[in-house]
Amino acid sequence: MALFLAPYNDSMRLGQGYNSFLHEQRIDDAVRINQNQVGQKPASNDGSISQDVTYSSGLVDKISHVVKSLNVSAGSCIKNGGIIGSGNSVAVNETTFATSDLNAVFSVKVVNKKTELLDMAEFEAKKDFNLTSESFLKIYGNCFISGFIEGGELTGVVSAKAAAAEAIIDQVKSFRTLPGHEVDSTLSDNDSFSEHESATRQAETAVTVSWSGGGQIKPEEKEWNLENLYAAAAAFPSKVAQHPQRTWAILTPYNHTKNFVTWANDQGIQLPQFETAQAYAEDLLGTYIEYKSCVKQVQAILQRPDAYVVRAVENAIGTGIGELIEVRSSLKAQMNAISQIIDELALRPGDIDEIKKQNPIEDPESWAVWLPVRKAQANGT
């Protein structure tokens, strides 16, 4: 069975309740776990570090694909107002992603060992609570923390204009061969790579990297670019061997415990199924990010209205301060409405159709084409 994971933080504890839709911790000691039930599973038995290393890369066209690669829930991104990975993290620039012609994700996952349950846990019902399905979800969540993964993970997001597309596509293909090849950290000596790096320098290219484990994986004086991302990825497993850290919590649904199903039936409590709500949340995240980008654009226009002109389209928005402030309020209202939908889905995922009907969200693309455009851009077209 595939593992269900959530980004690790220092306040997590074995047996703690968890909401997998929002990636939020719930009540401590939701299940009873004895220390003799917990064991570590290193990749080797002789004391040496034998790592499980996976390199992956691919082109993506939705911001939700980046979220999946970071193992972060779409609902938590909306509630937090943006996409932030774990560990030594750099927030993904959603505006750059949305305005780029091509986006690629590069990932290295390293597992040194797992700490997890060797036997089924026992659900710990609290006697002071008179619970319904909804209140159970608020207090306990829908699962519990049953273990931890120690190692490291690195994720790089490369966003580029069309001029660098061929170079990026080639690097996406070759990135997957890193485990089978010795890759020197001085990748500038590689003529083929240097040609690609030259192409990406000439085009508008942005590289965002987040990582957990491995310590300092890049000299502070160097900026993130495709070449330095490759060098860091090649050296990452050895860095993680020296500086591992807990990267993920392992989640287990309550109905996988010894006594929960019987207890829940007696109490009339049903665990929520978040699969459909999660898919909808991923769509909402894309919409939320588009609205966020529009708000940033309005803010830029407010700072320098004389640098913008009104578009020659129906329903065009002017450059007047009052009108722009009203538009900004309308955009933020849509963002707040999306956040409220996530709150409702987190408690009533089975009512998704009703929630959709009661909370219609406007298409953000209409707002984007109504907003004023820079004079230089208008003159260029």
Coordinates of C-alpha atoms in Angstrom, one line a residue:
M1 CA 0.0 0.0 0.0
A2 CA 1.3 3.4 -0.9
L3 CA 2.4 5.7 2.0
F4 CA 0.3 8.8 2.8
L5 CA 2.7 11.5 3.7
A6 CA 2.7 15.1 5.1
P7 CA 5.6 17.6 5.5
Y8 CA 7.3 17.1 8.9
N9 CA 7.6 19.8 11.6
D10 CA 9.1 19.6 15.0
S11 CA 5.8 19.7 16.9
M12 CA 4.6 16.4 15.3
R13 CA 4.3 13.4 17.6
L14 CA 3.6 9.7 17.1
G15 CA -0.1 9.0 17.7
Q16 CA -1.2 12.6 17.1
G17 CA -4.4 13.2 15.2
Y18 CA -4.1 14.8 11.7
N19 CA -6.3 16.3 9.0
S20 CA -4.8 15.2 5.7
F21 CA -6.9 17.7 3.6
L22 CA -5.6 20.8 5.4
H23 CA -2.3 19.3 6.6
E24 CA -3.1 20.3 10.1
Q25 CA -2.3 18.6 13.4
R26 CA -5.1 17.6 15.8
I27 CA -5.4 16.1 19.3
D28 CA -2.3 14.5 20.9
D29 CA -2.5 10.8 21.7
A30 CA -5.4 10.1 19.4
V31 CA -4.2 6.5 19.3
R32 CA -2.3 4.5 22.0
I33 CA 1.2 3.5 20.9
N34 CA 3.6 1.6 23.0
Q35 CA 7.4 2.0 22.4
N36 CA 7.7 -1.7 21.6
Q37 CA 5.3 -1.2 18.7
V38 CA 7.7 1.3 17.1
G39 CA 10.7 0.2 15.0
Q40 CA 13.2 1.7 12.5
K41 CA 13.7 0.2 9.1
P42 CA 17.1 1.3 7.7
A43 CA 18.0 0.4 4.1
S44 CA 20.8 -1.8 5.3
N45 CA 21.4 -4.1 8.3
D46 CA 25.2 -3.7 8.7
G47 CA 25.1 -0.2 10.1
S48 CA 26.1 1.4 6.8
I49 CA 23.9 4.0 5.1
S50 CA 22.3 2.5 2.1
Q51 CA 20.0 5.1 0.7
D52 CA 16.9 4.8 -1.4
V53 CA 17.4 7.6 -4.0
T54 CA 14.9 8.7 -6.7
Y55 CA 15.5 11.3 -9.3
S56 CA 12.5 12.6 -11.3
S57 CA 11.7 15.5 -13.6
G58 CA 8.9 16.6 -15.9
L59 CA 7.1 19.5 -17.5
V60 CA 4.1 20.9 -15.7
D61 CA 1.3 23.2 -16.8
K62 CA -0.6 23.6 -13.5
I63 CA 0.5 25.0 -10.2
S64 CA -1.2 22.1 -8.5
H65 CA 1.4 19.8 -10.1
V66 CA 4.1 21.7 -8.3
V67 CA 2.1 21.3 -5.0
K68 CA 1.9 17.5 -5.6
S69 CA 5.7 17.3 -6.1
L70 CA 6.2 19.1 -2.8
N71 CA 3.7 16.8 -1.1
V72 CA 1.8 19.8 0.1
S73 CA -2.0 19.8 0.1
A74 CA -3.8 22.3 -2.1
G75 CA -6.2 23.2 0.7
S76 CA -3.3 24.2 3.0
C77 CA -1.8 26.3 0.3
I78 CA -5.0 28.3 -0.1
K79 CA -5.4 28.7 3.6
N80 CA -1.7 29.9 3.9
G81 CA -2.1 32.3 1.0
G82 CA 0.6 30.7 -1.2
I83 CA 2.9 27.7 -1.9
I84 CA 5.7 27.1 0.5
G85 CA 7.6 23.8 0.8
S86 CA 9.2 22.4 3.9
G87 CA 12.7 22.6 5.3
N88 CA 15.0 25.3 3.8
S89 CA 12.2 26.6 1.7
V90 CA 11.7 29.3 -0.9
A91 CA 8.2 30.2 -1.7
V92 CA 7.3 29.4 -5.3
N93 CA 6.7 32.5 -7.4
E94 CA 3.2 31.9 -8.6
T95 CA 3.2 34.9 -10.9
T96 CA 6.4 33.9 -12.6
F97 CA 5.0 30.4 -13.0
A98 CA 1.7 31.7 -14.6
T99 CA 3.4 34.0 -17.0
S100 CA 6.1 31.6 -18.2
D101 CA 5.9 29.7 -21.5
L102 CA 7.3 26.5 -19.9
N103 CA 7.6 25.2 -16.4
A104 CA 9.6 22.1 -15.2
V105 CA 9.9 20.4 -11.9
F106 CA 13.1 18.6 -10.8
S107 CA 13.1 16.4 -7.7
V108 CA 15.5 14.3 -5.7
K109 CA 14.0 12.1 -2.9
V110 CA 16.4 10.4 -0.5
V111 CA 15.3 7.9 2.2
N112 CA 17.8 6.9 4.9
K113 CA 15.4 5.2 7.3
K114 CA 11.8 5.0 8.4
T115 CA 10.4 5.0 11.9
E116 CA 7.0 3.4 11.9
L117 CA 4.6 1.1 13.7
L118 CA 5.4 -2.6 13.6
D119 CA 1.9 -3.5 14.8
M120 CA -1.6 -2.0 14.7
A121 CA -2.2 0.8 17.1
E122 CA -5.3 1.1 19.3
F123 CA -7.7 4.1 19.0
E124 CA -7.9 6.1 22.2
A125 CA -11.5 7.4 22.6
K126 CA -11.7 10.4 25.0
K127 CA -14.5 10.0 27.5
D128 CA -15.2 13.7 27.9
F129 CA -16.3 14.2 24.2
N130 CA -19.8 13.8 22.9
L131 CA -18.9 13.4 19.2
T132 CA -20.6 13.7 15.9
S133 CA -18.9 12.9 12.6
E134 CA -18.2 16.7 12.1
S135 CA -16.9 17.3 15.6
F136 CA -14.8 14.2 15.5
L137 CA -13.1 15.5 12.3
K138 CA -12.5 18.9 14.1
I139 CA -10.9 17.3 17.1
Y140 CA -9.2 14.1 15.8
G141 CA -8.9 14.7 12.0
N142 CA -9.3 11.8 9.7
C143 CA -6.0 10.0 10.4
F144 CA -3.0 9.9 12.8
I145 CA 0.7 10.1 12.6
S146 CA 2.1 6.6 12.6
G147 CA 5.7 7.2 11.7
F148 CA 8.4 9.4 10.2
I149 CA 10.8 9.3 7.2
E150 CA 14.4 10.5 7.7
G151 CA 16.5 11.5 4.8
G152 CA 16.1 14.5 2.5
E153 CA 14.2 15.9 -0.4
L154 CA 15.1 18.6 -3.0
T155 CA 12.6 20.2 -5.4
G156 CA 13.5 22.7 -8.1
V157 CA 11.0 24.6 -10.2
V158 CA 12.3 26.1 -13.4
S159 CA 10.2 28.7 -15.3
A160 CA 11.3 30.0 -18.7
K161 CA 10.2 31.9 -21.7
A162 CA 10.0 30.2 -25.1
A163 CA 13.6 31.0 -26.1
A164 CA 14.9 28.6 -23.5
A165 CA 12.3 25.9 -24.0
E166 CA 14.5 23.5 -25.9
A167 CA 17.3 23.7 -23.4
I168 CA 14.9 23.1 -20.5
I169 CA 13.3 20.1 -22.2
D170 CA 16.7 18.5 -22.8
Q171 CA 17.6 19.0 -19.2
V172 CA 14.4 17.4 -18.0
K173 CA 15.3 14.3 -20.0
S174 CA 18.9 14.1 -18.9
F175 CA 18.2 14.8 -15.2
R176 CA 16.7 11.3 -14.8
T177 CA 20.1 9.8 -15.7
L178 CA 21.9 11.4 -12.7
P179 CA 21.8 8.3 -10.5
G180 CA 23.7 6.2 -13.0
H181 CA 26.4 8.7 -13.8
E182 CA 29.2 10.5 -11.9
V183 CA 28.3 14.1 -12.1
D184 CA 31.0 16.6 -11.1
S185 CA 29.9 19.6 -9.2
T186 CA 31.8 21.8 -11.7
L187 CA 29.2 21.3 -14.4
S188 CA 30.4 24.3 -16.3
D189 CA 33.2 22.1 -17.7
N190 CA 30.5 20.2 -19.5
D191 CA 30.3 21.8 -23.0
S192 CA 26.8 20.4 -23.6
F193 CA 25.5 21.7 -20.3
S194 CA 27.2 25.1 -20.8
E195 CA 25.4 25.5 -24.1
H196 CA 22.0 24.9 -22.4
E197 CA 22.9 27.2 -19.5
S198 CA 23.9 29.9 -22.0
A199 CA 20.5 29.6 -23.6
T200 CA 18.7 29.9 -20.3
R201 CA 20.8 32.9 -19.3
Q202 CA 19.8 34.7 -22.6
A203 CA 16.1 34.0 -22.0
E204 CA 14.1 35.0 -19.0
T205 CA 14.5 32.0 -16.6
A206 CA 13.6 31.7 -12.9
V207 CA 14.8 28.9 -10.7
T208 CA 13.2 28.2 -7.3
V209 CA 14.5 25.5 -5.0
S210 CA 13.3 24.1 -1.7
W211 CA 14.9 21.3 0.2
S212 CA 14.9 19.3 3.5
G213 CA 18.0 17.6 4.8
G214 CA 21.6 17.9 3.4
G215 CA 22.5 21.0 5.3
Q216 CA 23.9 23.8 3.2
I217 CA 23.7 22.4 -0.3
K218 CA 24.8 25.5 -2.2
P219 CA 27.5 28.2 -1.5
E220 CA 25.7 31.3 -0.2
E221 CA 27.3 33.6 -2.8
K222 CA 25.9 31.6 -5.7
E223 CA 22.4 32.2 -7.0
W224 CA 20.1 29.4 -8.1
N225 CA 20.3 28.7 -11.8
L226 CA 20.0 25.5 -13.8
E227 CA 23.7 24.7 -13.5
N228 CA 23.7 25.1 -9.7
L229 CA 20.5 23.1 -9.4
Y230 CA 22.1 20.2 -11.3
A231 CA 25.2 20.4 -9.1
A232 CA 23.2 20.4 -5.9
A233 CA 21.0 17.5 -7.1
A234 CA 24.0 15.4 -8.0
A235 CA 25.6 15.9 -4.6
F236 CA 22.4 15.8 -2.6
P237 CA 22.4 12.1 -1.6
S238 CA 25.9 12.3 -0.1
K239 CA 25.0 15.6 1.6
V240 CA 21.9 13.9 3.1
A241 CA 24.1 11.0 4.3
Q242 CA 26.0 13.5 6.4
H243 CA 23.1 15.7 7.4
P244 CA 19.8 13.8 7.4
Q245 CA 16.6 15.1 8.9
R246 CA 13.0 14.1 9.3
T247 CA 11.3 15.1 6.1
W248 CA 7.9 13.5 6.2
A249 CA 5.3 12.2 8.6
I250 CA 3.6 8.9 7.7
L251 CA -0.2 9.1 8.0
T252 CA -2.6 6.2 8.7
P253 CA -6.4 6.3 8.6
Y254 CA -8.2 5.6 11.9
N255 CA -10.0 2.6 10.4
H256 CA -6.6 0.8 10.2
T257 CA -6.5 0.6 14.0
K258 CA -7.6 -2.4 16.0
N259 CA -10.8 -1.0 17.5
F260 CA -11.9 2.1 15.6
V261 CA -14.4 0.6 13.2
T262 CA -16.4 -1.0 16.1
W263 CA -16.2 2.2 18.2
A264 CA -17.2 4.4 15.3
N265 CA -20.2 2.2 14.4
D266 CA -21.4 2.3 18.0
Q267 CA -21.1 6.1 18.0
G268 CA -22.6 6.7 14.5
I269 CA -19.4 8.3 13.3
Q270 CA -18.2 8.1 9.7
L271 CA -14.7 9.1 8.5
P272 CA -14.8 11.6 5.6
Q273 CA -13.5 10.7 2.1
F274 CA -11.5 13.6 0.8
E275 CA -10.5 12.3 -2.7
T276 CA -13.1 14.3 -4.6
A277 CA -12.7 17.4 -2.4
Q278 CA -8.9 17.2 -2.9
A279 CA -9.3 17.2 -6.7
Y280 CA -11.6 20.2 -6.5
A281 CA -9.2 22.0 -4.1
E282 CA -6.5 21.6 -6.7
D283 CA -8.7 23.4 -9.3
L284 CA -9.5 26.1 -6.8
L285 CA -5.8 26.6 -6.0
G286 CA -5.2 27.5 -9.7
T287 CA -8.1 30.0 -9.5
Y288 CA -6.8 31.4 -6.2
I289 CA -3.3 31.9 -7.6
E290 CA -4.7 33.7 -10.7
Y291 CA -6.7 36.1 -8.4
K292 CA -3.6 36.6 -6.3
S293 CA -1.7 37.5 -9.5
C294 CA -4.4 40.0 -10.4
V295 CA -4.2 41.6 -7.0
K296 CA -0.5 42.1 -7.4
Q297 CA -1.0 43.7 -10.8
V298 CA -3.6 46.1 -9.4
Q299 CA -1.1 47.0 -6.6
A300 CA 1.5 47.7 -9.2
I301 CA -0.9 49.9 -11.1
L302 CA -1.8 51.8 -8.0
Q303 CA 1.9 52.6 -7.3
R304 CA 2.4 54.0 -10.8
P305 CA -0.9 54.6 -12.6
D306 CA 0.8 56.9 -15.1
A307 CA 2.8 54.0 -16.5
Y308 CA -0.4 52.1 -17.6
V309 CA -3.1 52.6 -20.2
V310 CA -6.7 51.3 -20.4
R311 CA -7.1 48.3 -22.7
A312 CA -9.3 48.7 -25.8
V313 CA -11.8 46.0 -24.7
E314 CA -15.3 45.9 -23.4
N315 CA -15.6 46.3 -19.6
A316 CA -12.0 47.6 -19.4
I317 CA -10.9 48.8 -16.0
G318 CA -9.5 52.4 -15.8
T319 CA -6.5 53.7 -14.0
G320 CA -8.3 55.9 -11.5
I321 CA -7.4 55.2 -7.9
G322 CA -11.0 54.8 -6.6
E323 CA -11.9 52.3 -9.4
L324 CA -8.7 50.3 -8.8
I325 CA -9.3 50.1 -5.0
E326 CA -12.8 48.8 -5.7
V327 CA -11.4 46.2 -8.1
R328 CA -8.8 45.1 -5.6
S329 CA -11.6 44.6 -3.0
S330 CA -13.6 42.5 -5.5
L331 CA -10.6 40.3 -6.2
K332 CA -9.8 39.8 -2.6
A333 CA -13.4 38.9 -1.9
Q334 CA -13.1 36.1 -4.5
M335 CA -10.0 34.9 -2.8
N336 CA -11.7 34.9 0.6
A337 CA -14.7 33.0 -0.9
I338 CA -12.3 30.3 -2.1
S339 CA -10.7 30.1 1.3
Q340 CA -14.2 29.7 2.9
I341 CA -15.0 26.9 0.4
I342 CA -11.9 25.1 1.7
D343 CA -13.1 25.5 5.3
E344 CA -16.5 23.9 4.3
L345 CA -14.9 21.1 2.3
A346 CA -12.6 20.3 5.3
L347 CA -15.6 19.6 7.4
R348 CA -18.2 18.4 4.9
P349 CA -16.3 16.9 1.9
G350 CA -19.3 14.7 1.1
D351 CA -21.4 17.8 0.4
I352 CA -19.1 19.0 -2.3
D353 CA -21.9 19.5 -4.9
E354 CA -24.0 21.6 -2.5
I355 CA -21.0 23.6 -1.6
K356 CA -20.2 24.3 -5.2
K357 CA -23.8 25.5 -5.9
Q358 CA -23.8 27.8 -2.8
N359 CA -20.4 29.3 -3.5
P360 CA -20.0 30.1 -7.2
I361 CA -16.6 31.5 -8.1
E362 CA -16.1 34.0 -11.0
D363 CA -13.6 33.2 -13.7
P364 CA -10.4 35.2 -12.9
E365 CA -9.3 35.3 -16.6
S366 CA -11.9 37.9 -17.3
W367 CA -10.4 40.2 -14.7
A368 CA -7.0 39.7 -16.1
V369 CA -8.0 40.9 -19.6
W370 CA -9.8 43.9 -18.2
L371 CA -6.9 45.3 -16.2
P372 CA -4.8 48.2 -17.6
V373 CA -1.6 47.3 -19.4
R374 CA 1.8 48.9 -19.2
K375 CA 2.3 51.6 -21.9
A376 CA 5.5 49.9 -23.1
Q377 CA 3.7 46.6 -23.6
A378 CA 0.7 48.4 -25.3
N379 CA 3.1 50.2 -27.7
G380 CA 4.9 46.9 -28.4
T381 CA 1.6 45.2 -29.5

